[in-house]
Amino acid sequence: MVLLIVSVMPTGSPAGEPPVQPQVRVEIGPHSAPINGVATDAAGKRLATVSFDKTLRIWSAETGELIRILRPPIGDGDEGAMYTVALSPDGKTVAASGWTGSWDGTWSAYLFNTETGVLTRRIDQLPERCVNLAFSSDGKRLAAALKGKHGIRVYDTANFELAWEDRDYDDDAVWMDYASDGRLVVTSLDGKIRLYGRGGKRVAKKPGKLGVSPYGVKFSPDGMKIAVGYLDGPKVEVLSGDTLEHLFQPNLRGADNGFLQQVAWSRDGNTLFAGGSYERGGKTPIRRWDKTGKGRPKDYPIASKRVMHMVALPDGRLAYVAADPAIGVLDTRGKTIFEQRPEVGDFRGLADSFGVSADGGTVAFSFAPWGEQPARFSLARRELILDPEDDHTALRLPRLEAPGVTVEGWNNDLRDWGQRETPTVNGHKITLKPHETAMSLAISSDAEAVVLGTGWRIIRLDKAGKTIWETIPPGEALALNVTADDKILVAALGDGTIRWYRMKDGSEILALFAMGDGKRWVTWTPHGDYVASAEGDTLVGWHVNRGKTKSSAFHAVARFRELHYQPKAISHILATATGATAPQTRDMAALVPPHVTVLSHRGVEEFNDRNVTVHFRLDHASSRKVTRIHVRANGRPVGEIEGEIELTKRGMEETVDIELPPRNAIVEVIAETADGVTSEPARVQFIWKGEKTSAAPKLYILAIGISEYRAKSLRLGLAAKDARDFQNVIRKRAGPQYGEISVKALSNGEATLTAVRDALSWIAAAPGPEDIAMVFLAGHGVDDEQGRYYFVPQDADPNAMAETGLPYEELRNALSSVRGRVFFFIDTCKSGAVWGRDASEPSIDVGRVLNDLKSPEHGVVVFASSTGKQFSLEKPDWRNGAFTKALVEGLNGKADLFGEGAVTVASLDAYISNRVTKLTGGRQTPATGKPVGPDFTLVSLR
């Protein structure tokens, strides 16, 4: 019997170097996996966090705004998972480590410049993983706690030479903290707590009084007391800061489960905090004691999973991170000031209710644990539905028992992560790794195969318990199911993804990541093809290592849209990928665009002269030649470099002179290759310090609506009226916000191909950098067999769209060329029946148009009438199409959701989405695509 061990994608690399092949990673803004640590600077202005998602993130401690994402080199499996983070007192340097740098046979810690994101140093040759880091209060020392019996190392931050070390440990050193005078306290799983003087001399070593596994440790601000949390129960004690003598135990009344492994003091020393896996009322709270830890306890329920770490901030605030994943800040009363908790799938409790259609193309799951927030995704319809009302009887639940097959010990209670049972198949024990937990099961229809999911692996076994193959998924295998023909395994994983595998050999076929808002999702294959909802193509991307001494790059799948957006191929992939051979992978490293870095500025720059020079660097990433550099301000074109640029391995530096508008601006530099692949934008924010302009911007409106087509088969009911009503409401509500208003309207017979082209040329050229352009398009749109979109003019021949239709490229080029802000309202998705296709199929792929136009290289705000395989609906009773009815209502004031006398992009988006969904009974769901930037007021109502 042959045992197959399968990885998602080969990521081979030279010896001692990180993998060169790009790796798919989820990217949603906040962390997408448990957050293991948080640190702050002396001023308490910034927070740094690390996660199992293999990233380090910098946040504003005041607002919760994400400032920067830092990416170390990563590899397959756990390589790159971050356990610990420390921020220097001045906030300029952040250190992080974990399962990092193992490709050269030792382990590493990384140091980044927080202002530039540059990886400035790699501390290598560590004999074991580093599980905790701590800067001294003066920033002159960095201490590292190591696994095994390797103890601690302390480095001089002037040169990062080893200052001193202590190897006299019998188990992992796990946590450390510095007092303000340079003393260092360390806990270890050998049961001992150690105290060191400023020079590194050990002055005390004592066992914890309350348990055998002291863990979190923290000096009080005055250094007189040390709080210790424990990993073997809900225990906290307070020790003397000088001798480690036991002083007292806080009131632990009611804390009768889990453990309180983390502790923190408020900055004035009056309040003690503790948190961990202790649960109360279905939540894991942070427990607080006033009176320097001797007061009555008070619990603040803040997480659904383990509280991982806490740090004190000024004014009595407390920052925390949890495994949910969540990051937040509490005020002195325990009220949440801000919290970042992404709406990703938490598939705990799904093991017996994970529904899958016979062909595997439809899956039923829930976004919250134990069946809460149910959802269904259909690959064929490219549709995500929240709280579906349809009958689920067509979906198969996991088969957990079968004649002749008895599996025991697999269903561990995920509420108790300490529980471990050894699974058996027909009495045969299945050997798991130390600390590995079985948590899901699926038995094939023919009862010949048993698939077991654990916290680390998916294992296919036969009825005698022998392993056929195993694969390492990117998260815990929380639920499994097998299709009716026993050809496909579907797995719901702890990283929030659902993945499809070949039952034959365990190779991955497809992955799905969906957001709990019910709107955004993306599916992709191991070789890079994908299909996504509106705004879904930024949820995942390719992590690209640039060597072990440089920070890594990240490219969203949207950057590869021209090559890898393949909706037709993916809609059939489950049927075509189950043959005799596994799906072939593609050399994604050859497609990666260059990495762009702005050199002339440090993230934020003040200016009072509108003429600015931007200095940037292009770093070689593949053999692709760069043919264009886009420079855009607030999404609009301000500069461009055209012509072939062939990069060397050393990269190159370039400058571009641009003129900025007299207001704050986010400038983006984007490189584009010959085949349409674009880099991630390098951004710098400019703050205008010159004179404020008082002139109102001009407003340019282009409204095109076609109901009466020359070809009778194409005629519509309300498209022309929709366009008229749109321009009328904008003119009515424009008010003093806009100066001069210019309108070009084309209705029915006026909207010939020639006239539409002339109108687009006008809207592309007329607005200045300070002006606003709004374009409304209602009528027919159609995709050809190759997926190319055409807008259908009034005089078009349905049988000759290539000659008589308006190609999407012309529409896109016009909108992208507008120098001012652009807002595009598109309602051209009708039934495919008029084009001789399936009546249930839409005529165009709206999501592709929306995602392309809102991308950084085009920068258009898009309001689309429908998404997925829906098409736009209209009824005489509405007197408009559903989309335009909601749009006009919203602009007339109903989208002023907070009574502020204004309708913004965000408020109009929210109103239209809700209104159209209700009008159509869920058959039509609008979508909005917004480039990076602040919200914008479309109309003022006062």
Tab-separated table of N, CA, C and O in Angstrom, residues 100 108 211 257 298 385 565 613 682 769 792 856 899:
chain	number	residue	atom	x	y	z
A	100	THR	N	9.162	30.325	12.436
A	100	THR	CA	9.720	31.210	11.421
A	100	THR	C	11.172	30.881	11.098
A	100	THR	O	11.988	30.644	11.992
A	108	SER	N	14.245	31.706	13.427
A	108	SER	CA	14.554	33.128	13.277
A	108	SER	C	13.509	34.003	13.951
A	108	SER	O	12.367	33.583	14.180
A	211	GLY	N	0.100	26.411	40.731
A	211	GLY	CA	0.001	25.389	39.710
A	211	GLY	C	1.355	25.014	39.164
A	211	GLY	O	2.396	25.549	39.574
A	257	ASN	N	-13.733	27.176	35.424
A	257	ASN	CA	-13.446	26.378	34.240
A	257	ASN	C	-12.320	27.026	33.444
A	257	ASN	O	-11.984	28.194	33.650
A	298	LYS	N	-14.758	41.634	38.406
A	298	LYS	CA	-15.786	42.006	37.439
A	298	LYS	C	-15.376	41.441	36.089
A	298	LYS	O	-14.233	41.591	35.675
A	385	ILE	N	-26.003	32.824	-0.374
A	385	ILE	CA	-27.271	33.225	0.236
A	385	ILE	C	-27.170	33.054	1.738
A	385	ILE	O	-26.795	31.986	2.228
A	565	TYR	N	-9.121	35.188	-14.490
A	565	TYR	CA	-10.559	35.204	-14.205
A	565	TYR	C	-11.233	34.256	-15.189
A	565	TYR	O	-11.354	34.553	-16.374
A	613	THR	N	7.215	65.552	-6.866
A	613	THR	CA	7.980	64.481	-7.489
A	613	THR	C	7.888	63.239	-6.619
A	613	THR	O	8.158	63.294	-5.417
A	682	ALA	N	1.569	50.936	-4.634
A	682	ALA	CA	2.367	51.509	-3.545
A	682	ALA	C	1.753	52.857	-3.217
A	682	ALA	O	1.599	53.704	-4.102
A	769	PRO	N	-9.528	68.152	-12.879
A	769	PRO	CA	-9.148	67.362	-11.701
A	769	PRO	C	-10.044	67.594	-10.487
A	769	PRO	O	-10.163	66.710	-9.637
A	792	VAL	N	-24.843	47.603	-25.777
A	792	VAL	CA	-25.606	47.477	-27.016
A	792	VAL	C	-26.251	48.814	-27.365
A	792	VAL	O	-27.220	49.227	-26.713
A	856	PRO	N	-7.484	49.678	-8.540
A	856	PRO	CA	-6.655	50.882	-8.397
A	856	PRO	C	-6.224	51.505	-9.719
A	856	PRO	O	-6.089	52.728	-9.814
A	899	GLY	N	-29.746	61.095	9.073
A	899	GLY	CA	-30.342	62.411	9.199
A	899	GLY	C	-29.342	63.548	9.174
A	899	GLY	O	-29.554	64.586	9.816
